[in-house]
CSV table of C-alpha atoms in Angstrom, one decimal:
chain,number,residue,atom,x,y,z
A,136,GLU,CA,-19.9,-11.2,-23.3
A,137,ARG,CA,-21.9,-8.0,-22.5
A,138,GLY,CA,-21.2,-6.2,-25.6
A,139,ILE,CA,-17.9,-5.0,-24.5
A,140,ASP,CA,-15.4,-4.7,-27.5
A,141,LEU,CA,-11.9,-4.4,-26.3
A,142,VAL,CA,-8.5,-5.4,-27.7
A,143,THR,CA,-6.1,-7.2,-25.6
A,144,GLU,CA,-2.5,-6.6,-26.1
A,145,PHE,CA,0.3,-8.7,-24.9
A,146,ASN,CA,3.6,-7.2,-23.9
A,147,THR,CA,6.9,-8.8,-23.2
A,148,GLY,CA,9.7,-7.3,-21.2
A,149,GLU,CA,12.6,-8.2,-18.9
A,150,VAL,CA,12.2,-8.5,-15.1
A,151,ASP,CA,15.6,-7.2,-13.7
A,152,GLY,CA,16.6,-7.0,-10.2
A,153,ALA,CA,17.3,-9.2,-7.3
A,154,GLY,CA,15.2,-12.2,-6.2
A,155,GLY,CA,13.7,-15.1,-7.8
A,156,LEU,CA,11.7,-14.9,-11.3
A,157,CYS,CA,8.4,-15.0,-9.4
A,158,GLU,CA,9.3,-12.3,-6.9
A,159,ARG,CA,10.8,-10.1,-9.9
A,160,THR,CA,7.8,-10.7,-12.1
A,161,GLY,CA,5.4,-9.8,-9.2
A,162,ARG,CA,7.3,-6.5,-8.5
A,163,LYS,CA,7.2,-5.6,-12.2
A,164,LEU,CA,3.5,-6.3,-12.5
A,165,VAL,CA,2.9,-4.0,-9.4
A,166,ASN,CA,5.2,-1.3,-10.6
A,167,ASP,CA,3.3,-1.3,-14.1
A,168,ALA,CA,-0.1,-1.2,-12.4
A,169,ILE,CA,-1.1,-4.5,-13.7
A,170,LEU,CA,-1.3,-6.3,-10.4
A,171,TYR,CA,-2.8,-4.5,-7.2
A,172,ALA,CA,-2.1,-5.4,-3.8
A,173,ASP,CA,-4.1,-2.3,-2.8
A,174,PHE,CA,-6.9,-0.8,-4.9
A,175,ALA,CA,-8.4,2.5,-4.3
A,176,PRO,CA,-12.2,2.9,-4.1
A,177,SER,CA,-12.0,5.6,-6.8
A,178,LEU,CA,-10.4,3.2,-9.1
A,179,LEU,CA,-13.3,0.7,-8.5
A,180,ARG,CA,-15.7,3.4,-9.2
A,181,MET,CA,-14.0,4.3,-12.6
A,182,ARG,CA,-14.4,0.6,-13.6
A,183,LEU,CA,-18.0,0.7,-12.5
A,184,ASP,CA,-18.9,3.9,-14.4
A,185,GLY,CA,-16.6,2.6,-17.5
A,186,VAL,CA,-16.2,-1.0,-18.7
A,187,LEU,CA,-18.3,-2.5,-16.0
A,188,SER,CA,-21.1,0.0,-16.2
A,189,LYS,CA,-23.7,-2.8,-17.3
A,190,LEU,CA,-23.2,-4.6,-14.0
A,191,TRP,CA,-24.7,-1.7,-11.9
A,192,GLU,CA,-27.1,-0.2,-14.3
A,193,ASP,CA,-29.9,-1.3,-12.1
A,194,GLY,CA,-28.4,1.0,-9.2
A,195,HIS,CA,-26.3,-1.8,-7.5
A,196,VAL,CA,-24.1,-4.9,-8.1
A,197,SER,CA,-23.2,-7.7,-5.6
A,198,VAL,CA,-19.6,-7.8,-4.5
A,199,SER,CA,-19.4,-11.5,-5.9
A,200,ASP,CA,-20.4,-10.2,-9.5
A,201,VAL,CA,-17.7,-7.6,-9.3
A,202,TRP,CA,-15.2,-10.1,-8.0
A,203,ASP,CA,-16.2,-12.5,-11.0
A,204,ALA,CA,-15.5,-9.7,-13.4
A,205,PHE,CA,-12.2,-9.0,-12.0
A,206,ALA,CA,-11.1,-12.6,-12.1
A,207,ARG,CA,-12.7,-13.2,-15.5
A,208,TYR,CA,-11.9,-10.3,-17.7
A,209,VAL,CA,-8.3,-9.7,-18.8
A,210,TYR,CA,-8.9,-6.1,-19.6
A,211,LEU,CA,-9.3,-5.3,-15.9
A,212,PRO,CA,-6.3,-5.0,-13.5
A,213,ARG,CA,-5.4,-8.2,-11.4
A,214,LEU,CA,-6.1,-7.9,-7.8
A,215,THR,CA,-3.9,-10.1,-5.6
A,216,ASN,CA,-6.9,-11.6,-3.8
A,217,ARG,CA,-10.5,-11.0,-2.7
A,218,ALA,CA,-9.3,-8.9,0.4
A,219,VAL,CA,-8.0,-6.3,-1.8
A,220,LEU,CA,-11.5,-5.9,-3.5
A,221,ALA,CA,-13.2,-6.0,-0.1
A,222,GLN,CA,-10.9,-3.4,1.4
A,223,ALA,CA,-11.7,-1.1,-1.6
A,224,ILE,CA,-15.4,-1.5,-0.9
A,225,GLU,CA,-15.3,-1.2,2.7
A,226,ASN,CA,-13.6,2.3,2.2
A,227,GLY,CA,-15.8,3.4,-0.7
A,228,PRO,CA,-18.6,5.1,1.4
A,229,ALA,CA,-16.1,6.6,3.6
A,230,SER,CA,-14.6,8.9,1.0
A,231,VAL,CA,-15.6,12.6,1.4
A,232,THR,CA,-16.1,12.4,-2.4
A,233,TYR,CA,-18.1,9.3,-2.2
A,234,GLU,CA,-20.8,10.7,-4.4
A,235,SER,CA,-18.5,11.2,-7.5
A,236,ALA,CA,-15.7,9.1,-6.8
A,237,GLY,CA,-17.0,6.2,-4.5
A,238,PHE,CA,-20.1,4.3,-3.7
A,239,ALA,CA,-22.3,3.1,-0.9
A,240,VAL,CA,-22.6,-0.3,0.4
A,241,ALA,CA,-25.5,-2.4,1.6
A,242,ASP,CA,-25.8,-5.9,3.5
A,243,ALA,CA,-28.6,-6.8,1.0
A,244,PHE,CA,-31.3,-5.5,-1.2
A,245,ASP,CA,-34.9,-6.7,-0.5
A,246,GLY,CA,-36.3,-5.6,-3.9
A,247,SER,CA,-37.4,-2.2,-2.6
A,248,ARG,CA,-34.9,-1.1,0.0
A,249,TYR,CA,-31.2,-1.6,0.8
A,250,ILE,CA,-30.8,-3.3,4.2
A,251,GLY,CA,-27.9,-2.0,6.1
A,252,LEU,CA,-27.0,0.9,3.8
A,253,VAL,CA,-23.8,2.7,4.6
A,254,THR,CA,-23.1,6.1,3.2
A,255,GLY,CA,-20.5,8.6,4.5
A,256,ALA,CA,-18.7,6.0,6.8
A,257,ARG,CA,-16.5,2.8,6.4
A,258,ALA,CA,-18.6,-0.2,5.6
A,259,LEU,CA,-17.8,-3.2,7.9
A,260,ALA,CA,-17.8,-6.8,7.1
A,261,VAL,CA,-18.2,-6.6,3.4
A,262,MET,CA,-19.5,-10.2,2.2
A,263,PRO,CA,-19.7,-11.7,-1.3
A,264,THR,CA,-23.5,-11.2,-0.9
A,265,SER,CA,-23.1,-7.5,-0.1
A,266,VAL,CA,-24.1,-5.0,-2.7
A,267,ILE,CA,-22.3,-1.9,-4.0
A,268,VAL,CA,-24.9,0.9,-4.2
A,269,HIS,CA,-24.8,3.9,-6.8
A,270,PRO,CA,-24.5,7.0,-4.7
A,271,ASP,CA,-27.6,8.5,-6.3
A,272,VAL,CA,-29.7,5.6,-5.5
A,273,ALA,CA,-28.4,5.5,-1.9
A,274,GLU,CA,-29.1,9.2,-1.5
A,275,ALA,CA,-32.6,8.9,-2.8
A,276,GLN,CA,-33.2,6.0,-0.1
A,277,ASN,CA,-31.7,8.2,2.5
A,278,ARG,CA,-33.8,11.1,1.7
A,279,ALA,CA,-37.0,9.0,1.5
A,280,GLU,CA,-36.2,7.6,5.0
A,281,ARG,CA,-35.6,11.1,6.7
A,282,ALA,CA,-39.0,12.3,5.0
A,283,GLU,CA,-40.7,9.2,6.5
A,284,GLN,CA,-39.0,10.0,9.9
A,285,GLU,CA,-40.2,13.6,9.8
A,286,SER,CA,-43.7,12.7,8.8
A,287,GLU,CA,-43.8,10.2,11.6
A,288,GLY,CA,-42.5,12.9,14.2
A,289,ASP,CA,-42.2,10.2,16.8
A,290,GLY,CA,-38.7,11.3,18.1
A,291,HIS,CA,-37.3,7.7,18.1
A,292,GLY,CA,-34.0,9.0,16.5
A,293,ASP,CA,-32.1,8.3,13.4
A,294,ARG,CA,-32.3,4.8,12.1
A,295,ARG,CA,-29.7,3.9,9.3
A,296,ASP,CA,-30.0,0.1,9.2
A,297,GLY,CA,-32.4,0.0,6.5
A,298,GLY,CA,-35.2,-1.0,8.9
A,299,THR,CA,-33.6,-4.2,10.3
A,300,GLY,CA,-33.4,-2.8,13.8
A,301,GLN,CA,-29.8,-4.1,14.1
A,302,GLY,CA,-27.1,-1.8,15.0
A,303,THR,CA,-29.3,0.8,16.7
A,304,GLY,CA,-28.5,-0.2,20.3
A,305,GLY,CA,-25.9,1.2,22.5
A,306,GLU,CA,-23.1,-0.8,24.1
A,307,GLY,CA,-22.5,-4.3,23.3
A,308,THR,CA,-23.5,-4.4,19.7
A,309,GLY,CA,-20.6,-6.6,18.7
A,310,GLY,CA,-22.8,-9.8,18.5
A,311,GLY,CA,-19.7,-12.1,18.8
A,312,SER,CA,-19.6,-14.9,21.4
A,313,GLY,CA,-16.0,-14.3,22.3
A,314,GLY,CA,-13.5,-16.7,22.2
């Protein structure tokens, strides 16, 4: 659909072992790295730099677009559910090698800035509308924000919330109503 020319090959094989057919088949798919119950951020980055590179050629891609690609294209590995992808995305910015093997995550893109940009830490509450941001693009925004803060020289501290004003308070920033 997007100029990707790949050949799909179907393999047959036996699913030996104990348990029912579904259980044995699931185990074989996991063992053969066809079905993932856990997906490393570096594997996602490899796909984003490779066969999915057109998705983030603008510097970012929404989580829902990435999930749609994994659900639609047979040449991508199968993930057991959305939570597997969400966990990989949450952990992507926390990697010490996030610039080469990970990515940044933001709550949204407003057309000029990433709101709630997370680099160098685990992202929380990744939603389908969240965006995966190329590290080069994220670092450019971080540099611009640091330069802006230095030029202001007002001493109000470091803001890493993309200018939303959220998450900069002290205690009790959970925002929940309890339950």
